[in-house]
Coordinates of C-alpha atoms in Angstrom, one line a residue:
X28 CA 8.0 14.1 -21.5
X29 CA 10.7 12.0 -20.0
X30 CA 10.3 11.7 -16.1
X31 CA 13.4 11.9 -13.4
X32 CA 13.1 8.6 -12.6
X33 CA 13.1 7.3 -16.2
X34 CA 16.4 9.6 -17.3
X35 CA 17.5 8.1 -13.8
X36 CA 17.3 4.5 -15.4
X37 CA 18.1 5.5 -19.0
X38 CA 21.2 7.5 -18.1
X39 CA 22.5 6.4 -15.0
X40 CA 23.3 3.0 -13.3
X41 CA 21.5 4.3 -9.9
X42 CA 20.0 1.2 -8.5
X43 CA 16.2 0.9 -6.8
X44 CA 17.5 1.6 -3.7
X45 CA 19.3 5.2 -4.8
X46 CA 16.5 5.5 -7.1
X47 CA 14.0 5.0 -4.6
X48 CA 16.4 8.2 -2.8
X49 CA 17.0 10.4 -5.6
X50 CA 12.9 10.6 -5.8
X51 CA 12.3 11.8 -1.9
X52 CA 14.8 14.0 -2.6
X53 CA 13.2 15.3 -5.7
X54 CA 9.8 15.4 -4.0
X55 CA 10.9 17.6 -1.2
X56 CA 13.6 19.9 -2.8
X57 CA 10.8 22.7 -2.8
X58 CA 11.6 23.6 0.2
X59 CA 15.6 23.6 -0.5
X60 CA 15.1 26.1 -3.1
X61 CA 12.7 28.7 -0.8
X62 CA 15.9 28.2 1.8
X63 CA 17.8 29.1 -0.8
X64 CA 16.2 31.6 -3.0
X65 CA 17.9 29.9 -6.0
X66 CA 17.3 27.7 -8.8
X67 CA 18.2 24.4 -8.2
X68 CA 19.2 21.5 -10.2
X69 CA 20.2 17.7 -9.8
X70 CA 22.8 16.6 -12.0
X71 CA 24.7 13.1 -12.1
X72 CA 27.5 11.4 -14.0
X73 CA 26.0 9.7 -17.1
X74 CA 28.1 7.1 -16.8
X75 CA 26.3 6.3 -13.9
X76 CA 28.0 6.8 -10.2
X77 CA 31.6 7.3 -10.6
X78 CA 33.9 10.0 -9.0
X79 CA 36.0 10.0 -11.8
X80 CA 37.4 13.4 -12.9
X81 CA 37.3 12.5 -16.2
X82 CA 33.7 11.9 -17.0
X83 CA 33.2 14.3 -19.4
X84 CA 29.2 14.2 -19.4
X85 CA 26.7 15.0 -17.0
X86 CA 22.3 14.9 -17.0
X87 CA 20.0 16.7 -15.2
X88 CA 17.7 14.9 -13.8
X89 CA 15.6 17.2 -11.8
X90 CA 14.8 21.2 -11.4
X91 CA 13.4 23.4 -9.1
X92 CA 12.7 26.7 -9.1
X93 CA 12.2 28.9 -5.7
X94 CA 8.5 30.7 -5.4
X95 CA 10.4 33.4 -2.9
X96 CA 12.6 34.4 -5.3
X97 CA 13.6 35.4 -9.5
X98 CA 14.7 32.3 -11.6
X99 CA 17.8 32.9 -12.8
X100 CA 17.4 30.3 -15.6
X101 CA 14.7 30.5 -17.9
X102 CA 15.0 27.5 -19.5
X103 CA 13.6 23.9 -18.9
X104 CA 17.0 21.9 -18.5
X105 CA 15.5 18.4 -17.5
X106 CA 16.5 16.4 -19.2
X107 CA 19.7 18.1 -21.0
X108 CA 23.3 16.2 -21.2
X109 CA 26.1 19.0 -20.6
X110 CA 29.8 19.1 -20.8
X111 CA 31.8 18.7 -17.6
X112 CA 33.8 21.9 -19.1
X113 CA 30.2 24.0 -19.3
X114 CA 30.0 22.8 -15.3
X115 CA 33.7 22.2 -14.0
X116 CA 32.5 23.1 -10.3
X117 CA 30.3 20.0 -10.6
X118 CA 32.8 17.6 -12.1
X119 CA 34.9 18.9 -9.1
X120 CA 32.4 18.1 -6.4
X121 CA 31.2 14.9 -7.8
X122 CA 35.1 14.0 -8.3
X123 CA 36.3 15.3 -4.8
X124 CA 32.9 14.3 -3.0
X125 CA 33.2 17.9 -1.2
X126 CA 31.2 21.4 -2.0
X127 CA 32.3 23.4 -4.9
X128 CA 31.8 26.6 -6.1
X129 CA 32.1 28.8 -9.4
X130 CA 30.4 30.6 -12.1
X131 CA 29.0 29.9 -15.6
X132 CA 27.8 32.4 -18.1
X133 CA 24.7 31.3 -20.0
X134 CA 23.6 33.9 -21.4
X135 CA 26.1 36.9 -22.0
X136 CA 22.9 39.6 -21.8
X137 CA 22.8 38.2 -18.2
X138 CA 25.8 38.3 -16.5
X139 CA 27.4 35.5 -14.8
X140 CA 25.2 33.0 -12.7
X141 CA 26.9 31.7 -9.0
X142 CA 27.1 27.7 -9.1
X143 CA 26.9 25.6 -5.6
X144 CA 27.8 21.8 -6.0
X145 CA 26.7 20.0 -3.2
X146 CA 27.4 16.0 -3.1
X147 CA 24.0 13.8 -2.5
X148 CA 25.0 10.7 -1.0
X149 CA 22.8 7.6 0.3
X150 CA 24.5 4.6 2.7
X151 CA 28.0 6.5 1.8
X152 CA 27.3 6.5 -2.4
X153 CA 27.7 9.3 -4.0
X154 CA 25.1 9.9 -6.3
X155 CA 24.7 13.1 -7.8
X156 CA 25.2 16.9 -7.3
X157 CA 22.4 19.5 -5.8
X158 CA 23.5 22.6 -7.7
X159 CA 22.8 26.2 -6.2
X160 CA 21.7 28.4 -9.0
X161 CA 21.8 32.1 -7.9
X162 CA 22.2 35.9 -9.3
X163 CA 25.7 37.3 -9.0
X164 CA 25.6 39.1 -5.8
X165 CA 24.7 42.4 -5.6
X166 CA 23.5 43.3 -2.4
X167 CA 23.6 42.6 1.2
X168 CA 21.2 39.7 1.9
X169 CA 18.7 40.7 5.2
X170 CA 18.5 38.9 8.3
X171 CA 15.8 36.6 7.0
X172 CA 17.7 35.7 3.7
X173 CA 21.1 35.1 6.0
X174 CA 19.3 32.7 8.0
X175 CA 16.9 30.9 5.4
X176 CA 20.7 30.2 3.2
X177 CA 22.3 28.7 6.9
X178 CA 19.7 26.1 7.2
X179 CA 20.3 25.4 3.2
X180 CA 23.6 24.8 4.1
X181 CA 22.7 22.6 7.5
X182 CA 20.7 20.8 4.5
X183 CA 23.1 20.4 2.3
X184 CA 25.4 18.5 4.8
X185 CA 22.7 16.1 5.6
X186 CA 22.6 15.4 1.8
X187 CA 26.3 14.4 2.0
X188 CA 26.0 12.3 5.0
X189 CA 23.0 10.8 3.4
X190 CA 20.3 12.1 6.4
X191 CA 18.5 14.0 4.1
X192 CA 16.2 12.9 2.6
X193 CA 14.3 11.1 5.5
X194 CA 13.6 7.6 4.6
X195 CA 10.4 7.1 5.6
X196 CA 9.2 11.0 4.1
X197 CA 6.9 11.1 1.5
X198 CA 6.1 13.8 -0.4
X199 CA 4.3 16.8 0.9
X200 CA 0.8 17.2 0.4
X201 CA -0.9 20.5 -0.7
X202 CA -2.0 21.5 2.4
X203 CA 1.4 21.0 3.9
X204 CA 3.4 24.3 5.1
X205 CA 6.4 25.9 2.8
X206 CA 9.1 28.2 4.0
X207 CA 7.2 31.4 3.0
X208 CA 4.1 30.1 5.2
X209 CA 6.1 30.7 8.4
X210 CA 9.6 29.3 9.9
X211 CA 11.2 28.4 13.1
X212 CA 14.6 27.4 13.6
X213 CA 15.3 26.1 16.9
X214 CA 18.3 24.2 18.7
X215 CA 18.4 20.4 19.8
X216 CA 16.9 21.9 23.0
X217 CA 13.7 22.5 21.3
X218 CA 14.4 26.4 22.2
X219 CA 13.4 28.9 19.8
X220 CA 16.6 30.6 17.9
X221 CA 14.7 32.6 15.2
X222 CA 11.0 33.1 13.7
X223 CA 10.5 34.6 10.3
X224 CA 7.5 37.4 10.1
X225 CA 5.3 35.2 8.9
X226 CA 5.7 32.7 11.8
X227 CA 5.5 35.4 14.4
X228 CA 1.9 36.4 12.3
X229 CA 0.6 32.5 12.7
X230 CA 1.3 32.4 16.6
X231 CA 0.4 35.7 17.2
X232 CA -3.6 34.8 15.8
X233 CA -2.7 31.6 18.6
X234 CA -2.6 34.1 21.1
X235 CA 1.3 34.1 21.7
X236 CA 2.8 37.9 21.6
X237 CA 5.8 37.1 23.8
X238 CA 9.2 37.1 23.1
X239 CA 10.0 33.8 21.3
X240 CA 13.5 33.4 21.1
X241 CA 15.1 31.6 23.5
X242 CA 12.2 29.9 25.0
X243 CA 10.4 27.0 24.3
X244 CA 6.7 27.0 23.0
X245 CA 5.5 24.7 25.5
X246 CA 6.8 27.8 28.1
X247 CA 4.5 29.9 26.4
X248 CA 1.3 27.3 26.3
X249 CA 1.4 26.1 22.8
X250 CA 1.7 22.1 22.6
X251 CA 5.2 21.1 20.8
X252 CA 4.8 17.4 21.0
X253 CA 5.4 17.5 17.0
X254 CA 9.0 19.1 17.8
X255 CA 10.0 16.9 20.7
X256 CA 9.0 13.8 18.7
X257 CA 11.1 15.1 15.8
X258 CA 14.1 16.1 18.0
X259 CA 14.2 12.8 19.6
X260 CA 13.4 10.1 16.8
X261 CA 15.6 12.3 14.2
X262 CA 12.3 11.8 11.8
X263 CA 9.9 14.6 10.0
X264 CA 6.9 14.8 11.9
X265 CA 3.2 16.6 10.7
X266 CA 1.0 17.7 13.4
X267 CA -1.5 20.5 13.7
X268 CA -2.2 22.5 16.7
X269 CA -5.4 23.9 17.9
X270 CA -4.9 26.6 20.6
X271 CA -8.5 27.8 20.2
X272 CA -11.4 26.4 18.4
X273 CA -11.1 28.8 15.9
X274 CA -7.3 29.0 15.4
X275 CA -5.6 26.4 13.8
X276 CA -1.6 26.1 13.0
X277 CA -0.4 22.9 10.5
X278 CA 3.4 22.2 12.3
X279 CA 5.5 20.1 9.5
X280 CA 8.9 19.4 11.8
X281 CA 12.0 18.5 10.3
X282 CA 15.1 17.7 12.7
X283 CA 18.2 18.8 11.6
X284 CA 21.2 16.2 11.6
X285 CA 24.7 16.8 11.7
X286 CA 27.3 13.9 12.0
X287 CA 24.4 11.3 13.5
X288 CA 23.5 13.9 15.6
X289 CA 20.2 15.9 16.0
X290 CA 21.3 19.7 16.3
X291 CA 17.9 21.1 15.9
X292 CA 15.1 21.4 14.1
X293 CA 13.3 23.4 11.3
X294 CA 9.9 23.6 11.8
X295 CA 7.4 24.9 9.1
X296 CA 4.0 26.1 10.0
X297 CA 0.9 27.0 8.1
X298 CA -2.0 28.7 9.4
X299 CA -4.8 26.8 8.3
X300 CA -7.6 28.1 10.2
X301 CA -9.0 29.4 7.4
X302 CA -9.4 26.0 5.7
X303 CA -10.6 24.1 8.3
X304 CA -13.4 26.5 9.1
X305 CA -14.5 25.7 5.1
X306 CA -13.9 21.9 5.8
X307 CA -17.0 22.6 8.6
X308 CA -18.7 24.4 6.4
X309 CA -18.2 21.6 3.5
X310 CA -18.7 18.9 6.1
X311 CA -22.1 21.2 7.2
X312 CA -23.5 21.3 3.5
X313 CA -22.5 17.6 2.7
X314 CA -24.7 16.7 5.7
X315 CA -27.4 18.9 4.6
X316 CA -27.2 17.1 0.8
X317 CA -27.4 13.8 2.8
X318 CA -30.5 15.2 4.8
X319 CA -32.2 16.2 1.4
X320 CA -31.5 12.7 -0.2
X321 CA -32.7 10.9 3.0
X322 CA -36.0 12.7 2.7
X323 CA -36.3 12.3 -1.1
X324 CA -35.6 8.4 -0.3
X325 CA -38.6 8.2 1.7
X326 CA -41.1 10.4 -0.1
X327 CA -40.3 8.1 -3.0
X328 CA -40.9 4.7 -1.0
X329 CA -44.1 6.3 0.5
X330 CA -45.3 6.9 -3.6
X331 CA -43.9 3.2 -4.5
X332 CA -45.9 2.3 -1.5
X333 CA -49.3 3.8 -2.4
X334 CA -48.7 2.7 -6.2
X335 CA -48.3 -0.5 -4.9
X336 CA -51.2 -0.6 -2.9
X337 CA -53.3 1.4 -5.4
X338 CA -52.3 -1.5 -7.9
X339 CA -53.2 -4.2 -5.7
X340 CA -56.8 -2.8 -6.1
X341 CA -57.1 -3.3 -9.7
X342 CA -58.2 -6.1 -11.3
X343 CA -55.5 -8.1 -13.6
X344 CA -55.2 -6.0 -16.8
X345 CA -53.4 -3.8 -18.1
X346 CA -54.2 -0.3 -15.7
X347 CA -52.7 -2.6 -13.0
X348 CA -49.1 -4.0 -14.6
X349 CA -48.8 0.1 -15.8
X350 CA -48.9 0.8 -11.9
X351 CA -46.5 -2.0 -10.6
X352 CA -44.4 -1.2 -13.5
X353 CA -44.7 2.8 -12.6
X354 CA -43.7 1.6 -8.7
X355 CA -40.9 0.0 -10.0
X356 CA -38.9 2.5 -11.5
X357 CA -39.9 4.6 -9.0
X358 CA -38.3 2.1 -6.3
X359 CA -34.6 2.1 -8.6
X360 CA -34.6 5.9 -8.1
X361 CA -35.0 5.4 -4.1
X362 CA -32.3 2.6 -4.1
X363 CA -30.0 5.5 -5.3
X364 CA -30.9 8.1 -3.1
X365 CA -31.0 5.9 -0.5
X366 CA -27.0 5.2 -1.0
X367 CA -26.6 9.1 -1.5
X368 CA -28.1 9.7 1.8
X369 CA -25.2 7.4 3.1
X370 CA -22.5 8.6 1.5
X371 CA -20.4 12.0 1.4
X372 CA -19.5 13.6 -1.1
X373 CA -21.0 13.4 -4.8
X374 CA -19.0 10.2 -5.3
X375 CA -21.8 7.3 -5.3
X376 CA -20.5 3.6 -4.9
X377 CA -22.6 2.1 -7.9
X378 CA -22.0 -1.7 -6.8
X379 CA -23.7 -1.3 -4.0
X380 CA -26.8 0.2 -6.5
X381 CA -26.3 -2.9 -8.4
X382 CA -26.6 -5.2 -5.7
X383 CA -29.8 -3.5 -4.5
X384 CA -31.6 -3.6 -8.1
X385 CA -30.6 -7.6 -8.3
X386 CA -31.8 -8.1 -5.0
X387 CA -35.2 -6.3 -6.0
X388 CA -35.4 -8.3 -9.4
X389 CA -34.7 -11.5 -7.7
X390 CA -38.1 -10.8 -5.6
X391 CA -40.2 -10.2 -8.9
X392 CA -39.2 -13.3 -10.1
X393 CA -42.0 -15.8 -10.8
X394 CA -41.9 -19.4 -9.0
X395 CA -42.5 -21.4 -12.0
X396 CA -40.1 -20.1 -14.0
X397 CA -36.7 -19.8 -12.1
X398 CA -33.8 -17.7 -13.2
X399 CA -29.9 -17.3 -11.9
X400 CA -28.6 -13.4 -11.6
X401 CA -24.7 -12.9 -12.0
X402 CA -22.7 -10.4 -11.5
X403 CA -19.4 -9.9 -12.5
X404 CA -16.7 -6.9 -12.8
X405 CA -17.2 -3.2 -11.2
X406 CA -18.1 -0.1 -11.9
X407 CA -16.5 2.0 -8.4
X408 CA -17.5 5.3 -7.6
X409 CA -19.3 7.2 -10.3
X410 CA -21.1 10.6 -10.2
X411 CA -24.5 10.9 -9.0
X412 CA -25.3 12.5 -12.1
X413 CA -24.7 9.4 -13.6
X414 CA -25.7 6.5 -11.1
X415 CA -29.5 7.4 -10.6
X416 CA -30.3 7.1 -14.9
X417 CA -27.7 4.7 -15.1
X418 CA -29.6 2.8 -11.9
X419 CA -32.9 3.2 -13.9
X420 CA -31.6 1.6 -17.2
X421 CA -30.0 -1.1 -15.4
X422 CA -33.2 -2.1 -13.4
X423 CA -35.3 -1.4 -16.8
X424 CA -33.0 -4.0 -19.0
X425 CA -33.1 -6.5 -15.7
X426 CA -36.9 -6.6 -15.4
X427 CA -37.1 -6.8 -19.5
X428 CA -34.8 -9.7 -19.8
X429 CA -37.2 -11.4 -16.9
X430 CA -40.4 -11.0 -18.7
X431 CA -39.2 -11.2 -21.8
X432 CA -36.2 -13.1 -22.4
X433 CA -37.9 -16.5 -21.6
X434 CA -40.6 -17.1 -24.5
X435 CA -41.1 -17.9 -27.8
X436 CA -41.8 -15.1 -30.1
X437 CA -44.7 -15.8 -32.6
X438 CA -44.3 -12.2 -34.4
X439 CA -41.8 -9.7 -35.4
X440 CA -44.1 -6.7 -33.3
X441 CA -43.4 -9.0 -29.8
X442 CA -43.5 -11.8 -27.7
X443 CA -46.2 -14.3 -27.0
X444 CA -46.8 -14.4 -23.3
X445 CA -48.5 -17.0 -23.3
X446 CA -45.8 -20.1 -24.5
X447 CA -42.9 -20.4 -22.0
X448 CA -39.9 -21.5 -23.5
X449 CA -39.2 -24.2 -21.0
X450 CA -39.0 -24.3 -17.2
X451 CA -35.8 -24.7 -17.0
X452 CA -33.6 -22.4 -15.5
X453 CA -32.2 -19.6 -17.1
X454 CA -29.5 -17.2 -16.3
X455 CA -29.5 -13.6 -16.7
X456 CA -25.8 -11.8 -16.7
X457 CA -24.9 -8.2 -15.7
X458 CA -21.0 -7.7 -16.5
X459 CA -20.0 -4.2 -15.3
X460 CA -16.8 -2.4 -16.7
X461 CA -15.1 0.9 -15.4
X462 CA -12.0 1.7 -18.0
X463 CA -11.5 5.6 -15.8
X464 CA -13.0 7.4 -19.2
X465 CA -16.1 5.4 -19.8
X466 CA -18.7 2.9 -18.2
X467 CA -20.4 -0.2 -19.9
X468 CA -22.9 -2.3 -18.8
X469 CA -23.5 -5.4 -19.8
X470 CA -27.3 -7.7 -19.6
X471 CA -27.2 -10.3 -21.3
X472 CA -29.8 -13.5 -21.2
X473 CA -29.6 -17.1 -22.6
X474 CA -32.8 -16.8 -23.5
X475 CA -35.0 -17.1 -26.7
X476 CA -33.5 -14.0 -28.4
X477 CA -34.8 -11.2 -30.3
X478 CA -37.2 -11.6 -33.3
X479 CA -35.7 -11.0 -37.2
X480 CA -35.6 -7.7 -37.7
X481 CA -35.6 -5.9 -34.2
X482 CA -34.5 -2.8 -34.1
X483 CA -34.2 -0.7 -30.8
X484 CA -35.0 2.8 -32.4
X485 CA -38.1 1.5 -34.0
X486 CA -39.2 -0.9 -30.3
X487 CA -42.7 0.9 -28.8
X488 CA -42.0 -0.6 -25.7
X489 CA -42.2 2.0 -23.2
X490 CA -39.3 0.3 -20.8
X491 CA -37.0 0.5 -24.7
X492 CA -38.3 3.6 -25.0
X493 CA -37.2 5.4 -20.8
X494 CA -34.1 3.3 -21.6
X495 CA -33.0 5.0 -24.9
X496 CA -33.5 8.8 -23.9
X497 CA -31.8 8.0 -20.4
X498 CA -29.0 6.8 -22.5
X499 CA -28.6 8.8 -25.1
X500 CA -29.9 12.4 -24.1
X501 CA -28.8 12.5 -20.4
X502 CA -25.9 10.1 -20.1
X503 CA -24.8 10.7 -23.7
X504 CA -23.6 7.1 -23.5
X505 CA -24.8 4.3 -26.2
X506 CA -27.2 1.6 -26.5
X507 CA -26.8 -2.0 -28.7
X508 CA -29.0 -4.9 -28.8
X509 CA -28.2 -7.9 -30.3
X510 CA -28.8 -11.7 -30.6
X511 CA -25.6 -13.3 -28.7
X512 CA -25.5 -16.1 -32.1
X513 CA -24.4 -12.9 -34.0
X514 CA -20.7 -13.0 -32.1
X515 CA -21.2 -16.5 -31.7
X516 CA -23.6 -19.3 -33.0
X517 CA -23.1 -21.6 -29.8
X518 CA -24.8 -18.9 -27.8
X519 CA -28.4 -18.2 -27.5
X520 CA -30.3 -15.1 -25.9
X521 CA -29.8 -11.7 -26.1
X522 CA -26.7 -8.8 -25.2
X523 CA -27.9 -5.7 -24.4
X524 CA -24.7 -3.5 -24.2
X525 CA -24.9 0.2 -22.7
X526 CA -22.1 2.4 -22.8
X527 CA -21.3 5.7 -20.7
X528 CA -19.1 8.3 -21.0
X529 CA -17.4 9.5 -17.8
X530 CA -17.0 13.4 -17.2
X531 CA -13.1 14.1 -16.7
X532 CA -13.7 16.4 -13.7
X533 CA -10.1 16.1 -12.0
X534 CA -7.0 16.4 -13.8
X535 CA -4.8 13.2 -13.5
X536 CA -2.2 13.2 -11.2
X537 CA 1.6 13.0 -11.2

């Protein structure tokens, strides 16, 4: 689907700057439309910006519908190029650079629709028309309704005089206020002219059951440092109020401007008490998590610990390398939930992992035969689900590439321990790869290789063996082995490649 930004470029000859505009503006229009109760649309000359009566096309670059009110239009018109004559009020405004009103019939089942062009300007450019989208009246709007449309309209001059948008505004987050959260309208005085229901609901649970209008709210004890810094730097300002620990009200300010002049300011306000009390309770179980990972760190070290010890007790054989190998893995796990015990959330930074198995493989390195670890590339935040078998394969293929990597193999079924290659040093690779759908991990060696005919479904080797059901039954990833001569006879040693699916938990943003 084509974005506003890219019919913006295709159809119009707006440049970055008015671009850059005609995006705030799109990213804020929400609340334009809940002012309004209408449908609203951007259109623009597809010519590009010209006032010129006789443009005789026009896109729509934007939509928005109200979530106060019916849509009047069912369809999705992004997007669509329309004849001037099917929107004459627009060609007027755009050609006259003033408001415009009329009617347009898009369906005869439906009656007439009421069209409101409204100019957009920025730095004294017109660029294109805000149209007001609305049922045919048929009643006599409330109180409420009468109000809500005259701050539309306070709106829409700031659009001509290119105030609104801000510049500096960006667009809301989710857990900013909209118009049906609760509204307050006051004058440049900061005194408070009129409060919708839902307002008066949010400041009544802040304790404040007197009359509003007329007074300010810092009369009444409620901080309005949000609202004075909007009134006097003509900006949007977000601030949230706590008049008791277990009240919270989110203030998003907005002053409004009329000929370079602040006349008084909208203010939008949420009550998010309910939220934050579940951020404490999130922030309360995340610590807890954190506690649990903390003591599962050190009951793991205090096991490594006593294999360790218990191994030192053994003579050399092979009960005693089946302990230190046991204390190992047992050590990778801790690294991980050492980190998770650090961190919030279930987010783990797995470079951080990475640099604590290198560090460990770098001590288990023997003296006469020296080795280089690299690292390159990054894997970011993955799931914990992920990083502790994903820690345990890494350290596994490590600690393989050391004691194997670096001797001569006399028989297909393994390596002589006994014949080191050479003394010299050798070099041991991890390249790391995060693509946002998939991890791989890369070990590769330049050492002697592995024998003709290896194959890693077939290996006995127990650290093969953890390494192919972490991989394939729990991360559901993939695991090749292969001489490095096979991509490229120069090279000797081995590539171990390991790759990991990553669980799309989050959809992808705008």
């Amino acid at each position: 689907m084509t974005t506003p930004a890219e019919l913006a470029v295709d159809r119009t000859s707006l440049d970055d700057a008015q671009l850059a505009h005609v995006q705030r503006l799109l990213g804020t229009w929400g609340m334009l439309a809940d002012l309004s109760f209408s449908d609203l649309l951007l259109m623009a000359p597809v010519s590009g910006l010209t006032a010129d009566p006789t443009q005789d096309e026009l896109v729509v670059l934007g939509q928005m519908r109200p979530s106060n009110a019916a849509t009047v239009v069912q369809d999705d018109l992004v997007g669509e190029i329309a004849e001037v004559e099917e929107w004459p009020m627009v060609a007027r405004s755009l050609a006259a650079d003033e408001p415009e009103d009329g009617e347009v019939v898009r369906d005869p089942d439906e009656g007439p629709i009421r069209v409101n062009a409204f100019p957009v300007c920025h730095d004294g450019h017109l660029l294109a028309a805000l149209v007001r989208l609305s049922a045919a009246p048929g009643r006599r709007p409330g109180h409420l309704e009468r109000t809500y449309r005259n701050i539309f309209d306070r709106f829409a001059v700031m659009l001509a005089e290119s105030t609104f948008p801000f510049p500096s505004e960006e667009v809301a987050t989710e857990e900013a206020p909209r118009v049906g959260d609760g509204l307050v309208l006051t004058d440049e005085a900061g005194r408070v002219r009129y409060a919708s229901p839902n307002a008066t609901n949010a400041l009544h649970r802040m304790g404040l059951y007197s009359h509003l209008e007329g007074q300010r709210l810092s009369e009444l004890g409620i901080e309005e440092s949000a609202i004075e810094w909007a009134l006097a730097s003509a900006l949007p300002v977000i601030e949230e109020v706590e008049r008791r620990p277990d009240v919270s009200v989110l203030l998003h300010c907005i002053p409004l401007i009329e000929r370079q002049r602040v006349t008084g300011c909208c203010v939008l306000l949420r009550d998010v008490t309910d939220v934050r009390r579940l951020d404490r309770l999130l922030l309360s179980k995340d610590a807890a998590i954190r506690e649990v990972h903390h003591r599962v760190k050190n009951n793991l070290q205090t096991i490594s610990a006593l294999l360790r010890l218990q191994a030192r007790r053994l003579p050399p054989g092979g009960g005693r390398v089946a302990l230190f190998e046991a204390e190992r893995r047992v050590r990778s796990i801790a690294i991980v939930h050492e980190i998770l015990s650090r961190e919030p959330g279930d987010q783990v930074p797995f470079d951080e992992i990475v640099t604590s198995l290198i560090r460990m493989a770098e001590d288990s390195v023997v003296v006469s035969r020296p080795l280089r670890f690299e690292v390159s590339g990054e894997l970011g935040e993955v799931p914990a689900d992920v990083a502790t078998p994903l820690a345990v394969v890494l350290a596994e293929l490590v600690q393989n590439a050391i004691e194997h990597a670096f001797v001569e193999f006399e028989a297909e079924d393994g390596p002589s321990t006994e014949d080191v290659a050479d003394t010299a040093e050798g070099t041991i690779t991890v390249v790391l790869e995060n693509d946002g759908t998939r991890l791989r991990v890369d070990v590769t060696d330049d050492g002697a290789g592995l024998p003709e005919g290896f194959d890693v479904d077939e290996s006995k080797s127990l650290g093969l063996s953890i390494v192919r059901d972490l991989v394939r039954s729990q991360l559901e990833g993939t695991i090749l082995m292969r001489n490095r001569r096979e991509d490229d006879q120069s090279l000797e040693g081995t590539l171990v490649r390991i790759t990991v699916p990553l669980p799309q938990l989050r959809p992808i943003g705008l």
